[in-house]
Short mmCIF file of C-alpha atoms and ligand atoms in Angstrom, two decimals:
data_model
loop_
_atom_site.label_atom_id
_atom_site.label_comp_id
_atom_site.label_asym_id
_atom_site.label_seq_id
_atom_site.Cartn_x
_atom_site.Cartn_y
_atom_site.Cartn_z
CA MET A 188 -10.03 2.33 -5.30
CA LYS A 189 -12.52 2.43 -8.43
CA ALA A 190 -10.76 3.41 -11.83
CA PRO A 191 -11.76 7.07 -12.30
CA PRO A 192 -14.72 8.34 -14.93
CA PHE A 193 -13.88 7.14 -18.95
CA ALA A 194 -15.63 6.32 -21.84
CA TYR A 195 -15.25 2.95 -23.54
CA VAL A 196 -15.16 1.33 -26.80
CA ARG A 197 -14.95 -2.21 -28.01
CA ALA A 198 -12.75 -2.45 -31.62
CA ARG A 199 -14.37 -4.05 -34.33
CA SER A 200 -11.06 -4.72 -36.07
CA LEU A 201 -7.35 -3.41 -35.98
CA ALA A 202 -8.04 -0.79 -38.18
CA ASP A 203 -11.19 0.17 -36.46
CA ALA A 204 -8.71 0.22 -33.65
CA LEU A 205 -6.07 2.30 -35.17
CA ASP A 206 -9.57 4.78 -36.60
CA LEU A 207 -10.64 5.38 -32.82
CA LEU A 208 -6.71 6.05 -31.29
CA GLU A 209 -6.51 8.79 -34.22
CA ARG A 210 -9.60 10.21 -32.85
CA HIS A 211 -9.58 10.32 -29.58
CA ASN A 212 -5.81 10.14 -28.83
CA HIS A 213 -3.88 13.22 -29.23
CA ASP A 214 -0.35 13.94 -28.52
CA GLY A 215 0.07 10.92 -26.60
CA GLU A 216 -3.22 11.44 -23.65
CA GLY A 217 -6.76 11.07 -23.52
CA ALA A 218 -7.08 7.51 -25.14
CA LYS A 219 -5.77 4.02 -24.13
CA ILE A 220 -5.85 0.62 -25.69
CA LEU A 221 -7.06 -1.84 -23.33
CA ALA A 222 -5.82 -5.77 -24.18
CA GLY A 223 -5.61 -8.48 -20.96
CA GLY A 224 -6.17 -5.31 -18.54
CA GLN A 225 -3.48 -6.55 -16.05
CA SER A 226 -1.50 -3.74 -15.72
CA LEU A 227 -3.65 -0.96 -17.29
CA MET A 228 -6.79 -1.49 -14.94
CA PRO A 229 -4.43 -1.70 -11.73
CA ALA A 230 -3.43 1.61 -13.19
CA LEU A 231 -6.79 2.86 -13.54
CA ASN A 232 -8.04 1.56 -9.98
CA MET A 233 -5.27 3.11 -8.65
CA ARG A 234 -5.92 6.34 -10.54
CA LEU A 235 -2.35 6.62 -11.60
CA SER A 236 -3.68 6.73 -15.19
CA SER A 237 -6.99 8.79 -16.05
CA PRO A 238 -7.41 8.12 -19.71
CA ALA A 239 -11.07 9.73 -21.33
CA VAL A 240 -10.92 6.40 -23.46
CA LEU A 241 -10.47 2.78 -23.16
CA ILE A 242 -10.37 1.03 -26.25
CA ASP A 243 -10.54 -2.72 -25.74
CA ILE A 244 -8.66 -4.60 -28.82
CA SER A 245 -9.23 -8.20 -26.48
CA ARG A 246 -11.93 -9.09 -28.95
CA LEU A 247 -9.72 -9.03 -32.26
CA GLN A 248 -8.89 -12.39 -32.52
CA GLU A 249 -7.02 -12.65 -35.52
CA GLN A 250 -4.50 -10.78 -33.49
CA ALA A 251 -4.36 -13.99 -30.86
CA GLY A 252 -2.85 -17.30 -31.46
CA ILE A 253 0.62 -18.84 -32.42
CA CYS A 254 2.03 -20.18 -35.73
CA VAL A 255 5.20 -21.40 -37.05
CA LYS A 256 6.82 -20.33 -40.84
CA ASP A 257 10.00 -20.28 -42.59
CA GLY A 258 11.79 -20.87 -39.27
CA HIS A 259 10.09 -18.55 -37.04
CA VAL A 260 7.37 -18.29 -34.55
CA HIS A 261 4.92 -15.73 -34.78
CA ILE A 262 3.07 -15.05 -31.63
CA GLY A 263 0.30 -12.28 -31.84
CA ALA A 264 0.17 -9.44 -29.39
CA LEU A 265 -2.96 -10.74 -27.87
CA THR A 266 -1.73 -14.44 -27.31
CA THR A 267 -1.86 -14.74 -23.33
CA HIS A 268 0.80 -15.91 -20.99
CA ALA A 269 -1.66 -18.74 -20.35
CA ALA A 270 -1.60 -20.04 -24.07
CA ILE A 271 1.60 -19.21 -24.70
CA GLY A 272 2.50 -21.56 -21.63
CA ASN A 273 0.21 -24.16 -22.76
CA SER A 274 1.56 -23.87 -26.79
CA ALA A 275 3.56 -27.13 -27.84
CA ALA A 276 4.55 -25.06 -30.53
CA ILE A 277 6.12 -22.91 -27.75
CA ARG A 278 7.59 -25.68 -25.78
CA GLN A 279 9.15 -27.52 -28.97
CA HIS A 280 10.63 -24.26 -30.74
CA LEU A 281 11.35 -21.46 -27.86
CA PRO A 282 11.39 -23.69 -24.49
CA LEU A 283 12.88 -20.07 -23.08
CA LEU A 284 9.15 -19.23 -22.84
CA ALA A 285 7.61 -21.81 -21.70
CA ASP A 286 10.70 -21.91 -18.77
CA ALA A 287 9.39 -18.13 -18.15
CA VAL A 288 5.97 -18.46 -17.90
CA GLU A 289 5.92 -19.78 -15.05
CA HIS A 290 7.63 -16.86 -13.52
CA ILE A 291 4.93 -13.82 -14.77
CA ALA A 292 2.54 -13.15 -12.14
CA HIS A 293 -0.47 -15.78 -11.18
CA PRO A 294 -2.26 -18.69 -12.82
CA ALA A 295 -5.73 -16.24 -13.12
CA ILE A 296 -3.63 -13.13 -14.51
CA ARG A 297 -1.80 -15.26 -16.61
CA ASN A 298 -5.24 -16.37 -18.51
CA ALA A 299 -5.90 -12.61 -19.04
CA GLY A 300 -3.10 -10.75 -19.35
CA THR A 301 -1.02 -10.85 -22.95
CA PHE A 302 2.33 -10.70 -24.50
CA GLY A 303 1.66 -7.76 -26.84
CA GLY A 304 0.68 -5.86 -23.60
CA SER A 305 3.48 -7.07 -21.59
CA LEU A 306 6.08 -6.03 -23.85
CA ALA A 307 4.15 -2.37 -24.74
CA THR A 308 4.33 -2.28 -20.89
CA ALA A 309 8.25 -3.03 -20.57
CA ASP A 310 8.56 -3.40 -17.00
CA PRO A 311 11.93 -3.95 -16.76
CA ALA A 312 11.86 -6.39 -14.32
CA ALA A 313 9.25 -8.26 -16.76
CA GLU A 314 10.08 -11.79 -17.81
CA TRP A 315 8.94 -11.17 -21.71
CA PRO A 316 10.92 -8.25 -22.77
CA ALA A 317 13.90 -10.39 -21.35
CA CYS A 318 12.98 -13.22 -23.64
CA CYS A 319 12.37 -10.79 -26.77
CA VAL A 320 15.80 -9.30 -26.56
CA ALA A 321 17.61 -12.70 -25.47
CA LEU A 322 15.81 -14.49 -29.06
CA ASP A 323 16.75 -11.34 -30.85
CA ALA A 324 12.45 -11.15 -32.01
CA GLN A 325 11.29 -8.57 -34.12
CA ILE A 326 7.84 -6.88 -33.35
CA VAL A 327 5.73 -5.54 -35.49
CA LEU A 328 3.62 -2.06 -34.81
CA ALA A 329 0.58 -1.02 -37.20
CA GLY A 330 0.03 2.59 -37.57
CA LYS A 331 -2.42 4.32 -39.90
CA ALA A 332 0.28 4.73 -42.36
CA GLY A 333 1.39 1.22 -42.14
CA THR A 334 3.35 -1.05 -40.65
CA ARG A 335 6.86 -1.72 -39.29
CA THR A 336 9.00 -3.80 -37.63
CA VAL A 337 11.55 -3.20 -34.65
CA ALA A 338 14.29 -5.34 -33.22
CA ALA A 339 13.42 -5.90 -29.52
CA ARG A 340 16.96 -4.55 -28.58
CA ASP A 341 15.91 -1.00 -29.94
CA PHE A 342 12.19 -1.55 -29.02
CA PHE A 343 13.11 -0.96 -25.08
CA GLN A 344 14.70 1.71 -24.65
CA GLY A 345 13.88 2.84 -20.96
CA LEU A 346 11.57 2.30 -18.31
CA TYR A 347 8.53 1.99 -19.47
CA ALA A 348 9.61 3.65 -22.17
CA THR A 349 9.45 2.28 -25.95
CA ALA A 350 10.07 2.84 -29.22
CA MET A 351 6.33 2.80 -29.97
CA GLN A 352 4.71 5.79 -31.73
CA PRO A 353 1.79 6.89 -29.70
CA ASN A 354 -1.13 6.19 -31.97
CA GLU A 355 0.61 2.41 -32.69
CA ILE A 356 -0.54 -0.99 -31.90
CA ILE A 357 1.81 -4.29 -31.85
CA THR A 358 0.24 -6.62 -33.90
CA GLU A 359 2.55 -9.49 -33.62
CA VAL A 360 6.03 -10.51 -32.66
CA VAL A 361 7.99 -12.76 -35.16
CA ILE A 362 10.89 -14.73 -33.10
CA PRO A 363 13.87 -16.61 -34.85
CA ILE A 364 13.95 -20.24 -34.21
CA PRO A 365 16.91 -20.91 -32.75
CA ALA A 366 19.68 -23.15 -33.92
CA ALA A 367 19.34 -27.38 -33.59
CA GLY A 368 21.43 -27.57 -30.21
CA THR A 369 20.96 -23.93 -28.32
CA ARG A 370 20.43 -24.75 -25.24
CA HIS A 371 18.66 -22.33 -22.81
CA ALA A 372 17.60 -21.33 -18.63
CA PHE A 373 15.81 -19.41 -17.32
CA LEU A 374 16.57 -18.00 -13.52
CA GLU A 375 14.80 -15.51 -11.18
CA LEU A 376 14.84 -14.23 -7.84
CA ALA A 377 11.87 -12.82 -6.78
CA ARG A 378 10.76 -12.18 -2.95
CA ARG A 379 7.30 -14.03 -3.41
CA ARG A 380 5.99 -16.85 -5.97
CA GLY A 381 4.60 -14.92 -8.99
CA ASP A 382 5.94 -11.06 -7.82
CA TYR A 383 7.69 -9.50 -10.69
CA ALA A 384 11.83 -10.51 -10.66
CA MET A 385 14.25 -8.94 -8.19
CA VAL A 386 16.88 -9.99 -10.60
CA GLY A 387 16.51 -12.41 -13.72
CA VAL A 388 18.49 -13.65 -16.46
CA ALA A 389 17.76 -15.99 -19.79
CA ALA A 390 20.33 -17.67 -21.35
CA LEU A 391 20.83 -18.82 -24.98
CA ALA A 392 24.31 -21.26 -25.44
CA THR A 393 25.56 -23.30 -28.22
CA PHE A 394 28.21 -25.55 -27.23
CA SER A 395 30.65 -27.47 -29.55
CA GLY A 396 32.43 -30.39 -28.20
CA GLY A 397 31.74 -29.41 -24.28
CA ALA A 398 32.71 -25.56 -24.85
CA PRO A 399 30.44 -22.95 -25.35
CA ARG A 400 30.95 -21.00 -28.33
CA ASP A 401 27.91 -18.43 -28.37
CA VAL A 402 26.88 -17.29 -25.47
CA ARG A 403 23.79 -14.96 -24.60
CA LEU A 404 23.15 -13.78 -21.18
CA THR A 405 20.18 -11.15 -20.63
CA PHE A 406 19.18 -9.63 -17.61
CA LEU A 407 15.73 -8.44 -16.29
CA GLY A 408 15.70 -6.20 -13.17
CA ALA A 409 18.54 -5.30 -13.62
CA GLY A 410 18.43 -1.62 -15.48
CA ASP A 411 15.64 0.87 -16.48
CA LYS A 412 15.27 -2.37 -19.76
CA PRO A 413 16.37 -5.73 -20.15
CA LEU A 414 20.23 -5.83 -20.63
CA SER A 415 22.69 -8.30 -22.87
CA ALA A 416 26.29 -8.77 -20.38
CA THR A 417 27.96 -9.29 -23.57
CA LYS A 418 31.29 -9.28 -22.67
CA THR A 419 30.37 -11.85 -19.51
CA ALA A 420 29.03 -14.04 -21.84
CA GLN A 421 32.37 -13.17 -23.99
CA VAL A 422 34.53 -14.40 -20.84
CA PHE A 423 32.97 -18.43 -21.51
CA VAL A 424 33.67 -18.14 -25.09
CA ASN A 425 36.98 -17.47 -24.51
CA LYS A 426 37.47 -19.77 -21.22
CA GLY A 427 34.85 -22.40 -20.90
CA ILE A 428 33.11 -23.02 -18.11
CA SER A 429 34.94 -23.67 -14.73
CA GLU A 430 35.61 -22.27 -11.23
CA SER A 431 38.20 -19.32 -12.28
CA SER A 432 35.74 -18.51 -15.33
CA LEU A 433 32.79 -18.26 -13.49
CA LYS A 434 34.76 -15.84 -10.89
CA GLU A 435 36.12 -13.27 -13.74
CA ALA A 436 33.06 -13.50 -15.38
CA GLN A 437 31.25 -12.27 -12.34
CA ASP A 438 34.37 -9.54 -11.96
CA THR A 439 33.33 -8.52 -15.45
CA LEU A 440 29.55 -8.41 -14.78
CA ALA A 441 30.38 -5.44 -12.06
CA THR A 442 31.51 -3.57 -15.01
CA GLU A 443 28.89 -4.24 -17.28
CA LEU A 444 25.70 -4.06 -14.90
CA ASP A 445 24.81 -1.14 -13.05
CA PRO A 446 21.65 -1.62 -11.72
CA ALA A 447 19.83 1.24 -9.90
CA ALA A 448 18.44 0.51 -6.52
CA ASP A 449 14.16 0.20 -6.08
CA LEU A 450 11.70 0.02 -3.10
CA TYR A 451 12.87 -3.38 -1.99
CA SER A 452 16.45 -4.17 -3.50
CA THR A 453 19.65 -1.33 -3.06
CA ALA A 454 21.68 -1.36 -6.05
CA ALA A 455 24.58 -3.76 -4.06
CA THR A 456 22.12 -6.20 -3.35
CA LYS A 457 20.68 -6.19 -7.21
CA LEU A 458 24.64 -6.34 -8.69
CA HIS A 459 25.36 -9.29 -5.73
CA LEU A 460 22.47 -11.08 -6.45
CA ALA A 461 22.97 -11.45 -10.59
CA ARG A 462 26.32 -12.37 -10.05
CA VAL A 463 25.29 -15.36 -8.19
CA LEU A 464 22.72 -16.18 -10.94
CA THR A 465 25.25 -16.23 -13.79
CA ALA A 466 27.14 -18.59 -12.17
CA ARG A 467 23.91 -20.48 -11.08
CA ILE A 468 22.61 -20.07 -14.29
CA MET A 469 26.13 -20.83 -16.54
CA LYS A 470 26.07 -24.07 -14.19
CA GLN A 471 22.67 -25.08 -15.20
CA LEU A 472 23.54 -24.94 -18.97
CA VAL A 473 26.70 -27.07 -18.86
CA ALA A 474 25.04 -29.71 -16.57
CA MET B 245 -24.40 6.56 -43.51
CA LYS B 246 -20.58 6.49 -42.61
CA ALA B 247 -21.32 8.57 -39.80
CA ALA B 248 -24.16 6.36 -38.32
CA ALA B 249 -21.59 3.32 -38.49
CA MET B 250 -18.85 4.95 -37.04
CA ASN B 251 -17.91 3.16 -33.74
CA ALA B 252 -18.38 5.46 -30.66
CA PRO B 253 -17.11 5.58 -27.03
CA GLU B 254 -19.96 4.97 -24.47
CA THR B 255 -20.43 5.29 -20.90
CA LEU B 256 -23.25 3.06 -20.24
CA ILE B 257 -23.57 -0.26 -22.15
CA ASP B 258 -26.42 -3.04 -22.57
CA THR B 259 -24.48 -6.42 -21.98
CA THR B 260 -25.99 -9.48 -22.21
CA LEU B 261 -23.98 -12.51 -20.79
CA THR B 262 -24.31 -16.17 -18.77
CA LEU B 263 -24.53 -15.37 -14.99
CA ASN B 264 -24.38 -18.83 -13.22
CA GLY B 265 -26.18 -20.60 -15.98
CA GLU B 266 -28.81 -18.23 -16.37
CA ALA B 267 -29.08 -15.37 -19.55
CA ILE B 268 -29.11 -11.55 -17.75
CA THR B 269 -29.30 -8.35 -20.27
CA ARG B 270 -28.00 -5.19 -17.77
CA ARG B 271 -27.43 -1.55 -18.76
CA ILE B 272 -23.96 -1.08 -17.24
CA PRO B 273 -21.40 1.81 -16.21
CA VAL B 274 -18.53 0.92 -18.28
CA ARG B 275 -16.38 1.99 -15.43
CA GLN B 276 -17.62 -0.61 -13.35
CA ASN B 277 -15.33 -4.06 -12.94
CA LEU B 278 -17.04 -7.76 -12.80
CA VAL B 279 -17.06 -7.63 -8.94
CA ASP B 280 -18.78 -4.82 -8.23
CA PHE B 281 -21.78 -5.54 -10.75
CA LEU B 282 -21.78 -9.02 -9.03
CA ARG B 283 -22.07 -7.61 -5.65
CA GLU B 284 -24.03 -4.72 -6.31
CA GLU B 285 -25.91 -4.73 -9.64
CA MET B 286 -26.72 -8.69 -9.02
CA GLY B 287 -26.92 -9.15 -5.33
CA LEU B 288 -24.07 -12.04 -5.40
CA THR B 289 -21.71 -10.90 -2.22
CA GLY B 290 -19.54 -14.15 -2.28
CA THR B 291 -17.45 -12.93 -4.72
CA HIS B 292 -14.77 -10.24 -2.21
CA ILE B 293 -13.31 -7.25 -3.13
CA GLY B 294 -10.09 -7.13 -1.57
CA CYS B 295 -6.99 -4.81 -3.17
CA GLU B 296 -8.76 -3.65 -6.21
CA HIS B 297 -5.37 -4.23 -7.68
CA GLY B 298 -4.67 -7.72 -8.94
CA VAL B 299 -2.42 -8.74 -5.96
CA CYS B 300 -5.06 -11.06 -3.37
CA GLY B 301 -7.20 -12.99 -5.15
CA ALA B 302 -10.66 -12.86 -3.71
CA CYS B 303 -12.37 -11.67 -6.17
CA THR B 304 -11.38 -14.65 -8.41
CA VAL B 305 -14.38 -15.42 -11.06
CA ARG B 306 -14.41 -18.25 -13.94
CA VAL B 307 -15.35 -16.93 -17.29
CA ASP B 308 -15.43 -18.98 -20.00
CA GLY B 309 -14.19 -21.15 -18.18
CA ASN B 310 -10.90 -20.20 -17.18
CA ILE B 311 -9.99 -18.11 -13.57
CA VAL B 312 -9.51 -14.09 -13.61
CA ARG B 313 -9.46 -11.19 -11.33
CA GLY B 314 -12.87 -9.90 -11.24
CA CYS B 315 -11.31 -6.64 -10.22
CA LEU B 316 -9.60 -6.13 -13.12
CA MET B 317 -12.18 -7.22 -16.13
CA LEU B 318 -14.62 -4.47 -16.37
CA ALA B 319 -18.38 -5.92 -16.34
CA VAL B 320 -19.21 -5.32 -19.82
CA GLN B 321 -16.53 -6.85 -21.24
CA ALA B 322 -18.39 -9.70 -20.07
CA GLU B 323 -20.79 -9.09 -22.76
CA GLY B 324 -21.47 -12.86 -24.42
CA ARG B 325 -19.60 -14.88 -22.19
CA THR B 326 -20.15 -16.55 -19.38
CA VAL B 327 -19.37 -15.87 -15.91
CA GLU B 328 -19.42 -18.53 -12.79
CA THR B 329 -18.93 -17.33 -8.69
CA ILE B 330 -19.03 -18.89 -5.72
CA GLU B 331 -22.36 -19.13 -5.49
CA GLY B 332 -22.79 -21.22 -8.80
CA LEU B 333 -20.16 -23.46 -8.05
CA SER B 334 -21.83 -23.94 -4.40
CA ASP B 335 -25.30 -24.30 -6.08
CA SER B 336 -24.36 -27.01 -8.36
CA GLY B 337 -22.26 -29.49 -6.28
CA GLU B 338 -19.13 -29.02 -7.98
CA ILE B 339 -17.08 -28.21 -5.12
CA ALA B 340 -19.13 -29.36 -2.11
CA ASP B 341 -16.35 -31.80 -1.70
CA LEU B 342 -13.45 -28.94 -1.14
CA GLN B 343 -16.22 -27.06 1.24
CA ASP B 344 -16.07 -30.27 3.12
CA ALA B 345 -12.23 -30.89 3.04
CA PHE B 346 -12.25 -27.20 4.14
CA HIS B 347 -14.42 -27.14 6.63
CA LYS B 348 -13.27 -30.12 8.48
CA ARG B 349 -9.75 -29.41 8.18
CA ASN B 350 -9.82 -25.60 9.18
CA ALA B 351 -8.51 -24.24 6.01
CA LEU B 352 -10.48 -21.00 6.54
CA GLN B 353 -11.57 -18.72 9.83
CA CYS B 354 -12.41 -15.44 8.30
CA GLY B 355 -13.70 -16.64 5.12
CA PHE B 356 -12.58 -13.60 3.71
CA CYS B 357 -10.21 -15.32 1.36
CA THR B 358 -12.38 -18.68 0.78
CA PRO B 359 -14.48 -18.03 -2.14
CA GLY B 360 -11.38 -16.88 -4.19
CA MET B 361 -9.11 -19.69 -2.49
CA LEU B 362 -11.89 -22.01 -3.71
CA LEU B 363 -12.25 -21.07 -7.29
CA THR B 364 -8.50 -20.86 -7.42
CA VAL B 365 -7.87 -24.83 -6.10
CA GLN B 366 -11.06 -26.11 -8.03
CA ASP B 367 -9.20 -24.87 -11.29
CA LEU B 368 -6.40 -26.43 -10.07
CA ALA B 369 -7.87 -30.08 -9.82
CA GLN B 370 -9.36 -29.28 -13.25
CA LYS B 371 -6.11 -29.33 -14.69
CA ASN B 372 -3.48 -31.14 -13.28
CA PRO B 373 -5.66 -33.36 -10.94
CA ARG B 374 -2.44 -35.45 -9.40
CA ALA B 375 -0.57 -32.04 -8.32
CA THR B 376 2.06 -31.76 -5.70
CA ARG B 377 1.78 -29.86 -2.22
CA GLU B 378 4.35 -27.85 -3.83
CA GLN B 379 2.42 -27.01 -7.12
CA ILE B 380 -0.54 -26.44 -4.67
CA ARG B 381 1.62 -24.25 -3.09
CA GLU B 382 2.16 -22.01 -6.52
CA HIS B 383 -1.09 -22.26 -7.76
CA ILE B 384 -2.45 -20.61 -5.14
CA SER B 385 0.24 -17.92 -4.77
CA GLY B 386 -1.69 -15.39 -6.15
CA ASN B 387 -4.97 -16.03 -3.23
CA TYR B 388 -3.51 -14.16 0.57
CA CYS B 389 -5.01 -15.34 3.30
CA ARG B 390 -4.16 -13.10 6.26
CA CYS B 391 -5.55 -15.96 8.85
CA THR B 392 -4.71 -19.45 8.28
CA GLY B 393 -1.11 -19.93 7.65
CA TYR B 394 -2.11 -21.67 4.22
CA GLN B 395 -1.19 -25.33 5.81
CA ALA B 396 -4.55 -26.44 6.16
CA ILE B 397 -5.64 -24.84 2.91
CA VAL B 398 -2.97 -26.82 1.04
CA ASP B 399 -4.24 -29.82 3.04
CA ALA B 400 -7.50 -29.83 2.78
CA VAL B 401 -6.82 -29.98 -1.25
CA GLU B 402 -4.73 -32.34 -0.98
CA THR B 403 -7.19 -34.45 0.64
CA VAL B 404 -9.61 -33.54 -2.08
CA LEU B 405 -7.22 -34.81 -4.88
CA ALA B 406 -6.27 -37.73 -3.40
CA ALA B 407 -10.13 -38.57 -3.14
CA ARG B 408 -10.99 -37.75 -6.44
CA GLN B 409 -8.03 -39.80 -7.75
CA ILE B 410 -9.92 -43.07 -5.70
CA LYS B 411 -13.49 -41.89 -7.40
CA VAL B 412 -12.02 -41.49 -10.91
C1 FAD C 296 -0.22 -8.92 -9.22
C2 FAD C 296 -0.07 -8.95 -10.85
C3 FAD C 296 1.79 -9.59 -10.84
C4 FAD C 296 2.43 -9.30 -11.71
N1 FAD C 296 3.53 -10.25 -12.07
C5 FAD C 296 4.11 -9.65 -13.33
C6 FAD C 296 5.34 -10.36 -13.14
O1 FAD C 296 5.60 -11.18 -12.46
N2 FAD C 296 6.16 -10.16 -14.16
C7 FAD C 296 5.05 -9.44 -16.22
O2 FAD C 296 5.80 -9.87 -16.83
N3 FAD C 296 4.11 -8.92 -15.30
C8 FAD C 296 3.43 -9.27 -14.25
N4 FAD C 296 2.14 -8.56 -13.71
C9 FAD C 296 1.63 -7.51 -15.32
C10 FAD C 296 0.88 -8.89 -16.63
O3 FAD C 296 1.99 -9.38 -17.20
C11 FAD C 296 0.20 -7.98 -18.01
O4 FAD C 296 -0.36 -8.77 -18.24
C12 FAD C 296 1.09 -7.35 -18.74
O5 FAD C 296 2.08 -6.28 -17.80
C13 FAD C 296 -0.14 -6.38 -19.57
O6 FAD C 296 -0.49 -6.98 -20.16
P1 FAD C 296 -2.20 -6.79 -20.60
O7 FAD C 296 -2.20 -7.87 -22.05
O8 FAD C 296 -2.80 -7.07 -19.61
O9 FAD C 296 -2.15 -5.43 -20.68
P2 FAD C 296 -3.15 -4.15 -20.70
O10 FAD C 296 -3.08 -4.10 -18.78
O11 FAD C 296 -4.25 -4.32 -21.05
O12 FAD C 296 -2.31 -2.87 -20.99
C14 FAD C 296 -0.70 -2.04 -20.30
C15 FAD C 296 -0.43 -1.01 -21.43
O13 FAD C 296 -0.33 -1.87 -22.64
C16 FAD C 296 -0.71 -0.87 -23.89
N5 FAD C 296 -0.71 -2.04 -24.94
C17 FAD C 296 -1.75 -3.39 -24.34
N6 FAD C 296 -1.89 -4.32 -25.55
C18 FAD C 296 -1.21 -3.69 -26.23
C19 FAD C 296 -0.45 -3.69 -28.36
N7 FAD C 296 -1.32 -4.51 -28.52
N8 FAD C 296 -0.29 -2.29 -28.60
C20 FAD C 296 -0.16 -1.17 -28.07
N9 FAD C 296 -0.28 -1.20 -26.39
C21 FAD C 296 -0.59 -1.66 -26.18
C22 FAD C 296 -2.12 -0.67 -23.08
O14 FAD C 296 -2.13 0.56 -23.40
C23 FAD C 296 -1.74 -0.23 -21.85
O15 FAD C 296 -0.72 1.65 -21.34
C24 FAD C 296 1.34 -8.68 -12.89
C25 FAD C 296 0.14 -8.01 -12.60
C26 FAD C 296 -0.56 -8.09 -11.19
C27 FAD C 296 -1.72 -7.75 -11.52
S1 FES C 297 -9.56 -7.30 -5.21
FE1 FES C 297 -9.03 -8.41 -7.11
S2 FES C 297 -6.91 -8.71 -6.70
FE2 FES C 297 -7.44 -8.02 -4.74
S1 FES C 298 -9.36 -17.03 6.33
FE1 FES C 298 -9.27 -14.97 6.87
S2 FES C 298 -8.32 -14.66 4.71
FE2 FES C 298 -8.22 -16.33 4.37
#
């Protein structure tokens, strides 16, 4: 199908975009920000959304790019998935993101879709939201009244729901560089390459003398938002990584995750897959 | 003065872009996507349109050197950009060897997916000229082919990558 009628305006600056939002968006309706268009355009073409005005921010180059400052990586909201995948700074400081990007859609979509757009969309099966929660990212939001910062774990509130106010724009994401020696892994199960995950998991861990110390397991596709399985992760801190602790962790996971069925998988399937991934990713971390 | 400078939404916008090497300006309805513009306004029907929501890859075009989904980009967003389609890549001879290999290997039957497939595999050839079969499959994972079963496409791409290695 074709998109419903709308009017279009290319924002000249962030301030202009915020002005346009205030003028055309009322009670969260009327206007929408257009970034990479890789979620919004399908929604328009399927007529799931019909804003009167599209405010195109994709030309605001100051909002795109990656820089490293004071132990943090700053990722501009308009940085594309492909640019993150190609970034030497990301490979060096946040290799988790470099591993996850391969699971996001396909090359042509990664060339257009943006980091900020993915967070704003807040699909529970998307890779970036789970990575941001795993990495303790801070999401920077600009509004007419000024700028505020929300921790990723508070930003995602439910199915496609975030802490963003209607007339706010994500400008950048600030991610602390994990301590030296932190190991990472990212695994995901999808029906076809590039599809949204059925279930996935991002893992970060530090080890001392072969024993896991900090372990963090953040799941995607296993609830209505990214979920950190803290009790499950703690099993490995308490008991190390062995066949028996893997089994115990899998049982703990069943008490922590309560995935809802979606179009393709039952709740039981999702939980089973999450348990399988837990064992797989822990083995990968120690390998 | 202030009102005149105010940036206001419009429904028709004069847009200038470079299309297959030629500068063009057209007045474009803002809701028209890039593929419909190419096909209906410019008569370039080599770029196909299948699903219109980003899934099939039939609409793949190159914008500023990168492949994108033509159905997920508004034509007015091409302002100031360089757009290349299958017609441009064919005429310049850039993908003549790929086209030849697709023909010889039976890597197309109905041909609906072929223009998008060719743009996508040329993108791979440029970015990863030594791609393995697995990497070829991964790169074309967003391009659906309902006829060939992909095997012949992967064969054709593999042949061309190897031949281009010898040439350089
Ligand atoms: C076939 C297909 C497969 C896909 N598979 C995956 C996948 O496996 N994993 C995955 O994570 N994603 C997937 N995607 C989605 C893709 O990653 C999108 O790029 C992303 O979800 C949205 O980013 P965008 O820049 O394209 O945003 P847009 O489509 O431009 O916008 C999406 C929404 O976010 C809002 N928005 C965008 N930017 C901002 C901002 N800076 N501040 C405030 N609001 C903003 C918009 O108003 C809109 O409501 C897929 C898409 C397609 C078409
Ligand atoms: S028509 Fe664009 S991806 Fe199918
Ligand atoms: S040749 Fe028919 S869809 Fe690919």
